[in-house]
Amino acid sequence: MSHSPVDRADLRTPHQDLHSELGALRGEHPGRSRNPVIKVADLAWLEFEKPDLDRAEVFARDFGFAIAARTERELWLRGTFAGPPCVVIRRGQASRFLGPAFRAAERADLDRLARATGSDVRDLDVPGGGRSVALLDPAGLPVRVVHCAEPLPALPEQQPLILNTGTGRRRTNAAQRPPREPSRIQRLGHVVLETRVFMRALDWYLDTLGMIVSDFLFLDGQRGRGPTMAFIRCDQGSLPVDHHTLALHLGPGTGYVHSAYQVTDLDAIAAGGAYLAERGYRRSWGIGRHIQGSQLFDYWRDPDRLMLEHFADGDLFSCDLEPGWAPMSASGLAQWGPPVTRDFLGANPSPAKLRDVMRALRGENELDPARLLGLLKAMSS
């Protein structure tokens, strides 16, 4: 990766409060590429396989998605905002994550990306049509970059409640009774991925897709070995964007950890969570407020035990903020809320997890015994 020089005179550093406790030390990763191939504008959608599309549709509606399209083989889910769908689920033998699709800012970016990577630009079978380039990241995860011909139109919104706040008396002579209903998803916000080749994957997303880091996390006593987690946003210049569209962390597994979907406000999160609980779904962790990104959050497991998040009120950063650096810890995941659960951390032992650990420790990657012990310590601190 060709790192860009960091001119600290030109970059604002909000590390005093909750963005991060520290800035970078001399020589540390700058969190951006000097000359990326393209700069993606956002996540477009996530792709999954599931054996039972009927069951997947029931959960999707309960979680708050609208249905963009349904065939015998595919289910396309969307939010209320205009734009591409949020999720595509294809019928398959098992429940698994296939990979993310990022949205190109311009159609010409696909040609530039294809030339640089030796790939092809192909037609895209998606509601509204479009074109795409198919890639593999350093962990072998399929990654699409897409440009859709016709965005889906907006749908009716779940309106935010009018709140009285101390002396701010905006609502008088009117009671407030939000209905017990699904949280209405507005859009896809971010995806979190685990990888054994963290630094290689990080540099690939920065160099190839032009993303930039908002926050790095490092292990206690191992900062000199580099970060083990990065919260990464898109670079749209002076336009503020989500604190992270992609988060990567080092670990023994490879692939999907969770995905997050924006809803209107805290009441939408809470009422939607009560609706899900009444229908027998399992909360993984929440409700709370994160530190990196500041989102209000609530995490749930779908019937196939994949984790999804409702979120609201996240941080928005423009390109002139440099990365923050902070130690990784379980207690550092939230400003307030219930204690983080073992289920959310993936700390419950299982034969599959033990196989991942053994495979990672025997392979050529970035997870060695010191790193593994550091991760275990961080998740219990």
Tab-separated table of C-alpha atoms in Angstrom:
chain	number	residue	atom	x	y	z
A	1	MET	CA	0.000	0.000	0.000
A	2	SER	CA	1.223	3.522	-0.780
A	3	HIS	CA	0.421	5.567	2.308
A	4	SER	CA	-0.502	9.214	1.893
A	5	PRO	CA	1.430	11.692	4.035
A	6	VAL	CA	-0.621	13.080	6.907
A	7	ASP	CA	-0.484	16.869	7.168
A	8	ARG	CA	-1.696	17.393	10.709
A	9	ALA	CA	-2.122	21.139	10.142
A	10	ASP	CA	-4.922	20.395	7.683
A	11	LEU	CA	-6.706	17.674	9.651
A	12	ARG	CA	-9.027	18.222	12.576
A	13	THR	CA	-8.547	15.881	15.512
A	14	PRO	CA	-11.655	15.346	17.683
A	15	HIS	CA	-9.889	12.707	19.750
A	16	GLN	CA	-10.533	14.408	23.028
A	17	ASP	CA	-14.083	13.172	23.510
A	18	LEU	CA	-15.548	9.946	22.167
A	19	HIS	CA	-14.120	9.726	18.656
A	20	SER	CA	-10.915	8.321	20.137
A	21	GLU	CA	-8.644	8.862	23.089
A	22	LEU	CA	-5.489	9.176	20.990
A	23	GLY	CA	-4.211	10.078	17.573
A	24	ALA	CA	-1.586	8.208	15.583
A	25	LEU	CA	2.025	7.942	16.667
A	26	ARG	CA	4.823	8.692	14.229
A	27	GLY	CA	5.058	6.029	11.540
A	28	GLU	CA	1.695	4.400	12.247
A	29	HIS	CA	-0.788	3.521	9.540
A	30	PRO	CA	-2.329	6.740	8.116
A	31	GLY	CA	-5.679	5.099	7.420
A	32	ARG	CA	-5.935	6.104	3.766
A	33	SER	CA	-4.319	5.412	0.414
A	34	ARG	CA	-2.403	7.996	-1.568
A	35	ASN	CA	-3.812	6.946	-4.947
A	36	PRO	CA	-6.762	4.519	-4.731
A	37	VAL	CA	-8.135	2.913	-7.871
A	38	ILE	CA	-11.649	4.322	-7.253
A	39	LYS	CA	-13.632	5.753	-4.345
A	40	VAL	CA	-16.842	3.852	-3.678
A	41	ALA	CA	-19.793	5.954	-2.568
A	42	ASP	CA	-21.457	3.534	-0.140
A	43	LEU	CA	-22.494	-0.023	0.504
A	44	ALA	CA	-25.117	-1.082	-2.022
A	45	TRP	CA	-26.341	-4.395	-0.566
A	46	LEU	CA	-25.274	-7.632	1.116
A	47	GLU	CA	-25.712	-11.087	-0.442
A	48	PHE	CA	-26.711	-14.235	1.472
A	49	GLU	CA	-27.826	-17.787	0.810
A	50	LYS	CA	-30.577	-19.436	2.865
A	51	PRO	CA	-32.402	-22.739	2.405
A	52	ASP	CA	-35.862	-21.413	3.359
A	53	LEU	CA	-36.880	-18.169	1.624
A	54	ASP	CA	-40.346	-18.227	3.191
A	55	ARG	CA	-38.876	-18.213	6.700
A	56	ALA	CA	-36.359	-15.565	5.652
A	57	GLU	CA	-39.176	-13.345	4.389
A	58	VAL	CA	-41.148	-13.684	7.629
A	59	PHE	CA	-38.137	-12.560	9.682
A	60	ALA	CA	-37.334	-9.775	7.199
A	61	ARG	CA	-40.807	-8.291	7.554
A	62	ASP	CA	-40.692	-8.642	11.367
A	63	PHE	CA	-37.278	-6.949	11.471
A	64	GLY	CA	-38.601	-4.056	9.382
A	65	PHE	CA	-37.565	-4.632	5.763
A	66	ALA	CA	-39.855	-4.065	2.807
A	67	ILE	CA	-39.848	-6.566	-0.059
A	68	ALA	CA	-38.369	-5.202	-3.288
A	69	ALA	CA	-38.781	-8.408	-5.326
A	70	ARG	CA	-39.447	-12.103	-4.766
A	71	THR	CA	-38.949	-15.062	-7.084
A	72	GLU	CA	-38.685	-18.789	-6.478
A	73	ARG	CA	-34.905	-18.453	-6.168
A	74	GLU	CA	-34.316	-14.927	-4.788
A	75	LEU	CA	-35.628	-12.488	-2.197
A	76	TRP	CA	-34.663	-8.805	-2.452
A	77	LEU	CA	-35.107	-6.665	0.680
A	78	ARG	CA	-35.140	-2.880	0.804
A	79	GLY	CA	-35.524	0.087	3.130
A	80	THR	CA	-37.701	3.182	2.849
A	81	PHE	CA	-34.989	5.399	1.341
A	82	ALA	CA	-34.685	5.705	-2.436
A	83	GLY	CA	-31.730	3.791	-3.857
A	84	PRO	CA	-30.631	0.176	-4.286
A	85	PRO	CA	-32.009	-2.761	-2.258
A	86	CYS	CA	-30.371	-3.550	1.117
A	87	VAL	CA	-30.110	-7.334	0.950
A	88	VAL	CA	-30.446	-10.157	-1.568
A	89	ILE	CA	-31.095	-13.678	-0.281
A	90	ARG	CA	-30.676	-16.558	-2.726
A	91	ARG	CA	-31.964	-20.073	-2.161
A	92	GLY	CA	-29.080	-22.366	-1.186
A	93	GLN	CA	-28.196	-25.508	0.743
A	94	ALA	CA	-27.177	-23.690	3.934
A	95	SER	CA	-27.408	-20.268	5.537
A	96	ARG	CA	-24.260	-18.312	4.689
A	97	PHE	CA	-22.914	-14.889	3.756
A	98	LEU	CA	-21.860	-14.536	0.128
A	99	GLY	CA	-20.292	-11.067	0.272
A	100	PRO	CA	-20.899	-7.301	0.112
A	101	ALA	CA	-21.679	-5.112	-2.887
A	102	PHE	CA	-20.381	-1.525	-2.853
A	103	ARG	CA	-21.910	1.280	-4.900
A	104	ALA	CA	-19.683	2.981	-7.453
A	105	ALA	CA	-19.986	6.754	-7.565
A	106	GLU	CA	-20.033	6.759	-11.382
A	107	ARG	CA	-20.514	4.203	-14.129
A	108	ALA	CA	-16.994	4.991	-15.450
A	109	ASP	CA	-15.519	3.806	-12.122
A	110	LEU	CA	-16.431	0.241	-13.073
A	111	ASP	CA	-14.317	0.462	-16.240
A	112	ARG	CA	-11.392	1.908	-14.279
A	113	LEU	CA	-11.668	-0.802	-11.644
A	114	ALA	CA	-11.937	-3.583	-14.225
A	115	ARG	CA	-8.796	-2.395	-16.033
A	116	ALA	CA	-6.812	-2.122	-12.796
A	117	THR	CA	-7.814	-5.572	-11.512
A	118	GLY	CA	-8.020	-7.539	-14.768
A	119	SER	CA	-11.759	-8.090	-14.276
A	120	ASP	CA	-14.824	-7.720	-16.505
A	121	VAL	CA	-17.775	-5.355	-16.304
A	122	ARG	CA	-20.916	-7.458	-16.492
A	123	ASP	CA	-24.672	-6.929	-16.539
A	124	LEU	CA	-26.302	-7.084	-13.141
A	125	ASP	CA	-29.541	-8.942	-12.484
A	126	VAL	CA	-31.024	-6.554	-9.930
A	127	PRO	CA	-34.352	-4.685	-9.690
A	128	GLY	CA	-33.808	-1.647	-11.927
A	129	GLY	CA	-30.848	-3.184	-13.772
A	130	GLY	CA	-27.187	-2.196	-13.682
A	131	ARG	CA	-23.570	-3.300	-14.154
A	132	SER	CA	-20.957	-4.765	-11.801
A	133	VAL	CA	-17.355	-5.849	-11.330
A	134	ALA	CA	-16.681	-9.002	-9.270
A	135	LEU	CA	-13.528	-9.115	-7.101
A	136	LEU	CA	-12.012	-11.153	-4.264
A	137	ASP	CA	-10.547	-9.495	-1.180
A	138	PRO	CA	-7.308	-10.900	0.369
A	139	ALA	CA	-9.298	-13.282	2.577
A	140	GLY	CA	-11.020	-14.749	-0.501
A	141	LEU	CA	-14.369	-13.046	0.195
A	142	PRO	CA	-16.317	-12.137	-2.971
A	143	VAL	CA	-16.795	-8.365	-3.266
A	144	ARG	CA	-18.909	-6.678	-5.935
A	145	VAL	CA	-18.758	-3.057	-7.035
A	146	VAL	CA	-22.011	-2.084	-8.721
A	147	HIS	CA	-23.669	0.777	-10.538
A	148	CYS	CA	-27.460	0.539	-10.675
A	149	ALA	CA	-29.362	1.962	-13.614
A	150	GLU	CA	-32.580	2.926	-11.817
A	151	PRO	CA	-32.810	3.429	-8.049
A	152	LEU	CA	-35.863	2.169	-6.232
A	153	PRO	CA	-38.321	4.962	-5.296
A	154	ALA	CA	-38.722	6.055	-1.679
A	155	LEU	CA	-41.375	4.471	0.553
A	156	PRO	CA	-43.387	6.107	3.390
A	157	GLU	CA	-41.262	6.780	6.473
A	158	GLN	CA	-41.742	5.919	10.133
A	159	GLN	CA	-41.898	9.489	11.450
A	160	PRO	CA	-39.637	10.484	14.380
A	161	LEU	CA	-41.412	11.364	17.597
A	162	ILE	CA	-41.612	14.983	18.722
A	163	LEU	CA	-39.723	15.102	22.026
A	164	ASN	CA	-39.967	17.435	24.985
A	165	THR	CA	-36.464	18.039	26.372
A	166	GLY	CA	-36.399	20.053	29.591
A	167	THR	CA	-37.104	23.636	28.553
A	168	GLY	CA	-37.597	22.557	24.932
A	169	ARG	CA	-41.377	22.095	25.050
A	170	ARG	CA	-42.211	21.153	21.475
A	171	ARG	CA	-45.226	18.925	22.240
A	172	THR	CA	-48.140	20.214	24.365
A	173	ASN	CA	-51.725	19.029	24.846
A	174	ALA	CA	-50.903	15.849	22.931
A	175	ALA	CA	-50.102	12.375	24.260
A	176	GLN	CA	-47.410	10.220	22.661
A	177	ARG	CA	-48.274	6.571	21.931
A	178	PRO	CA	-45.870	4.994	19.406
A	179	PRO	CA	-47.394	1.799	17.987
A	180	ARG	CA	-45.903	-1.626	18.728
A	181	GLU	CA	-44.761	-2.486	15.192
A	182	PRO	CA	-41.609	-3.443	13.301
A	183	SER	CA	-38.825	-0.850	13.171
A	184	ARG	CA	-39.115	0.443	9.630
A	185	ILE	CA	-35.672	-0.018	8.024
A	186	GLN	CA	-34.480	3.078	6.187
A	187	ARG	CA	-31.219	1.798	4.681
A	188	LEU	CA	-28.225	-0.493	5.045
A	189	GLY	CA	-25.588	1.166	7.225
A	190	HIS	CA	-22.562	-1.097	7.622
A	191	VAL	CA	-21.173	-4.608	7.685
A	192	VAL	CA	-18.566	-6.039	10.085
A	193	LEU	CA	-16.157	-8.708	8.837
A	194	GLU	CA	-13.650	-10.930	10.629
A	195	THR	CA	-10.381	-11.831	8.895
A	196	ARG	CA	-7.114	-13.633	9.653
A	197	VAL	CA	-5.266	-11.284	7.265
A	198	PHE	CA	-6.331	-7.986	8.784
A	199	MET	CA	-3.585	-5.670	7.478
A	200	ARG	CA	-3.693	-7.115	3.964
A	201	ALA	CA	-7.475	-6.798	3.866
A	202	LEU	CA	-7.376	-3.271	5.285
A	203	ASP	CA	-4.885	-2.076	2.670
A	204	TRP	CA	-6.879	-3.743	-0.113
A	205	TYR	CA	-10.097	-1.914	0.784
A	206	LEU	CA	-8.230	1.387	1.065
A	207	ASP	CA	-6.161	0.970	-2.110
A	208	THR	CA	-8.828	-0.625	-4.308
A	209	LEU	CA	-12.073	0.988	-3.119
A	210	GLY	CA	-10.701	4.285	-1.763
A	211	MET	CA	-12.130	3.926	1.731
A	212	ILE	CA	-10.602	5.738	4.725
A	213	VAL	CA	-10.272	4.810	8.405
A	214	SER	CA	-12.236	6.617	11.108
A	215	ASP	CA	-10.868	4.680	14.119
A	216	PHE	CA	-8.229	2.064	14.812
A	217	LEU	CA	-8.279	-0.252	17.840
A	218	PHE	CA	-5.150	-1.976	19.143
A	219	LEU	CA	-4.421	-4.668	21.726
A	220	ASP	CA	-3.089	-3.784	25.152
A	221	GLY	CA	0.713	-3.982	25.105
A	222	GLN	CA	0.769	-4.696	21.357
A	223	ARG	CA	0.278	-1.276	19.773
A	224	GLY	CA	3.706	-1.547	18.190
A	225	ARG	CA	2.459	-4.515	16.157
A	226	GLY	CA	-0.267	-2.392	14.597
A	227	PRO	CA	-4.052	-2.250	14.930
A	228	THR	CA	-6.372	-5.240	15.102
A	229	MET	CA	-9.607	-3.462	14.185
A	230	ALA	CA	-10.550	-0.616	11.857
A	231	PHE	CA	-13.797	1.299	11.439
A	232	ILE	CA	-13.762	2.411	7.807
A	233	ARG	CA	-15.888	4.985	5.979
A	234	CYS	CA	-16.333	6.018	2.363
A	235	ASP	CA	-14.539	9.120	1.109
A	236	GLN	CA	-16.999	11.603	-0.372
A	237	GLY	CA	-14.851	14.653	0.232
A	238	SER	CA	-16.565	17.375	2.255
A	239	LEU	CA	-19.871	15.458	2.325
A	240	PRO	CA	-20.278	13.876	5.784
A	241	VAL	CA	-20.838	10.109	5.685
A	242	ASP	CA	-21.320	7.305	8.224
A	243	HIS	CA	-18.463	6.862	10.708
A	244	HIS	CA	-18.115	3.349	9.320
A	245	THR	CA	-19.545	1.568	6.321
A	246	LEU	CA	-17.204	-1.383	6.829
A	247	ALA	CA	-15.506	-2.603	10.001
A	248	LEU	CA	-12.713	-5.191	9.901
A	249	HIS	CA	-11.207	-7.024	12.843
A	250	LEU	CA	-8.533	-9.663	13.262
A	251	GLY	CA	-9.779	-13.046	14.417
A	252	PRO	CA	-9.679	-16.785	13.769
A	253	GLY	CA	-12.779	-16.741	11.555
A	254	THR	CA	-13.359	-15.388	8.072
A	255	GLY	CA	-16.368	-13.419	6.893
A	256	TYR	CA	-19.610	-12.067	8.298
A	257	VAL	CA	-19.970	-10.866	11.895
A	258	HIS	CA	-23.039	-8.627	11.663
A	259	SER	CA	-24.771	-6.032	9.524
A	260	ALA	CA	-26.536	-2.829	10.619
A	261	TYR	CA	-29.674	-1.098	9.350
A	262	GLN	CA	-30.743	2.449	10.137
A	263	VAL	CA	-34.129	3.251	11.652
A	264	THR	CA	-35.699	6.576	12.623
A	265	ASP	CA	-34.958	7.006	16.319
A	266	LEU	CA	-34.681	5.381	19.739
A	267	ASP	CA	-38.423	4.720	19.972
A	268	ALA	CA	-38.310	2.874	16.646
A	269	ILE	CA	-35.471	0.726	18.006
A	270	ALA	CA	-37.257	0.017	21.297
A	271	ALA	CA	-40.761	-0.586	19.916
A	272	GLY	CA	-39.355	-2.712	17.092
A	273	GLY	CA	-37.353	-4.711	19.624
A	274	ALA	CA	-40.442	-5.348	21.727
A	275	TYR	CA	-42.243	-6.497	18.565
A	276	LEU	CA	-39.424	-8.942	17.754
A	277	ALA	CA	-39.278	-10.287	21.326
A	278	GLU	CA	-43.040	-10.948	21.320
A	279	ARG	CA	-42.524	-13.116	18.243
A	280	GLY	CA	-39.844	-15.240	19.863
A	281	TYR	CA	-36.709	-13.803	18.253
A	282	ARG	CA	-33.535	-13.609	20.308
A	283	ARG	CA	-31.796	-10.364	21.221
A	284	SER	CA	-28.010	-10.668	21.169
A	285	TRP	CA	-27.209	-7.362	22.921
A	286	GLY	CA	-28.837	-4.009	23.547
A	287	ILE	CA	-30.272	-1.421	23.786
A	288	GLY	CA	-27.237	0.876	24.207
A	289	ARG	CA	-25.033	3.539	22.638
A	290	HIS	CA	-21.688	2.745	21.041
A	291	ILE	CA	-18.446	4.682	21.493
A	292	GLN	CA	-16.845	4.352	18.034
A	293	GLY	CA	-19.604	5.720	15.824
A	294	SER	CA	-21.909	6.768	18.719
A	295	GLN	CA	-24.882	4.795	17.325
A	296	LEU	CA	-27.848	3.776	19.398
A	297	PHE	CA	-27.895	0.011	18.879
A	298	ASP	CA	-29.898	-3.177	19.356
A	299	TYR	CA	-28.625	-6.557	18.069
A	300	TRP	CA	-30.772	-9.557	17.117
A	301	ARG	CA	-30.313	-13.094	15.794
A	302	ASP	CA	-32.363	-14.262	12.841
A	303	PRO	CA	-33.711	-17.864	12.712
A	304	ASP	CA	-30.383	-18.996	11.205
A	305	ARG	CA	-28.451	-17.224	14.008
A	306	LEU	CA	-27.028	-14.518	11.778
A	307	MET	CA	-26.689	-11.213	13.675
A	308	LEU	CA	-28.393	-7.990	12.528
A	309	GLU	CA	-28.478	-4.556	14.152
A	310	HIS	CA	-31.015	-1.761	14.310
A	311	PHE	CA	-29.241	1.575	14.751
A	312	ALA	CA	-30.013	5.295	14.844
A	313	ASP	CA	-28.158	8.586	15.416
A	314	GLY	CA	-24.689	7.616	14.182
A	315	ASP	CA	-21.684	9.908	13.745
A	316	LEU	CA	-21.105	11.527	10.341
A	317	PHE	CA	-17.539	12.406	9.273
A	318	SER	CA	-16.185	14.254	6.260
A	319	CYS	CA	-12.821	13.407	4.689
A	320	ASP	CA	-10.794	15.886	6.771
A	321	LEU	CA	-10.881	13.856	9.995
A	322	GLU	CA	-7.865	11.637	10.581
A	323	PRO	CA	-8.129	8.248	12.343
A	324	GLY	CA	-8.411	7.931	16.077
A	325	TRP	CA	-6.534	5.238	18.013
A	326	ALA	CA	-7.886	3.505	21.112
A	327	PRO	CA	-7.286	0.244	23.011
A	328	MET	CA	-9.596	-2.660	22.204
A	329	SER	CA	-11.787	-3.830	25.084
A	330	ALA	CA	-15.250	-5.205	25.700
A	331	SER	CA	-16.025	-2.363	28.105
A	332	GLY	CA	-15.043	0.124	25.389
A	333	LEU	CA	-17.825	-0.988	23.068
A	334	ALA	CA	-20.583	1.112	24.651
A	335	GLN	CA	-21.085	4.399	26.469
A	336	TRP	CA	-24.157	2.995	28.222
A	337	GLY	CA	-26.367	-0.055	28.056
A	338	PRO	CA	-26.384	-3.577	29.479
A	339	PRO	CA	-23.058	-5.424	29.782
A	340	VAL	CA	-21.855	-6.821	26.485
A	341	THR	CA	-22.925	-10.438	26.068
A	342	ARG	CA	-20.796	-13.462	25.241
A	343	ASP	CA	-23.130	-14.108	22.347
A	344	PHE	CA	-22.361	-10.708	20.799
A	345	LEU	CA	-18.615	-11.191	21.317
A	346	GLY	CA	-18.738	-14.669	19.792
A	347	ALA	CA	-17.127	-15.965	22.969
A	348	ASN	CA	-19.310	-19.024	23.401
A	349	PRO	CA	-17.159	-22.086	22.631
A	350	SER	CA	-18.255	-24.377	19.826
A	351	PRO	CA	-16.597	-27.102	17.737
A	352	ALA	CA	-16.670	-24.811	14.690
A	353	LYS	CA	-14.971	-21.973	16.585
A	354	LEU	CA	-12.289	-24.284	17.957
A	355	ARG	CA	-11.638	-25.543	14.426
A	356	ASP	CA	-11.266	-21.944	13.239
A	357	VAL	CA	-8.727	-21.240	15.988
A	358	MET	CA	-6.649	-24.331	15.226
A	359	ARG	CA	-6.757	-23.675	11.484
A	360	ALA	CA	-5.707	-20.056	11.984
A	361	LEU	CA	-2.826	-20.881	14.337
A	362	ARG	CA	-1.478	-23.469	11.891
A	363	GLY	CA	-1.821	-21.283	8.798
A	364	GLU	CA	0.184	-18.404	7.391
A	365	ASN	CA	-1.740	-15.357	8.552
A	366	GLU	CA	-1.644	-12.614	11.174
A	367	LEU	CA	-3.092	-14.600	14.077
A	368	ASP	CA	-0.352	-16.038	16.293
A	369	PRO	CA	-0.592	-17.124	19.968
A	370	ALA	CA	0.287	-13.632	21.272
A	371	ARG	CA	-2.386	-12.035	19.106
A	372	LEU	CA	-4.954	-14.645	20.127
A	373	LEU	CA	-4.237	-14.186	23.839
A	374	GLY	CA	-4.425	-10.410	23.387
A	375	LEU	CA	-7.830	-10.704	21.722
A	376	LEU	CA	-9.122	-12.978	24.501
A	377	LYS	CA	-7.881	-10.520	27.112
A	378	ALA	CA	-9.487	-7.572	25.314
A	379	MET	CA	-12.849	-9.302	25.128
A	380	SER	CA	-12.834	-9.916	28.873
A	381	SER	CA	-11.688	-6.414	29.877
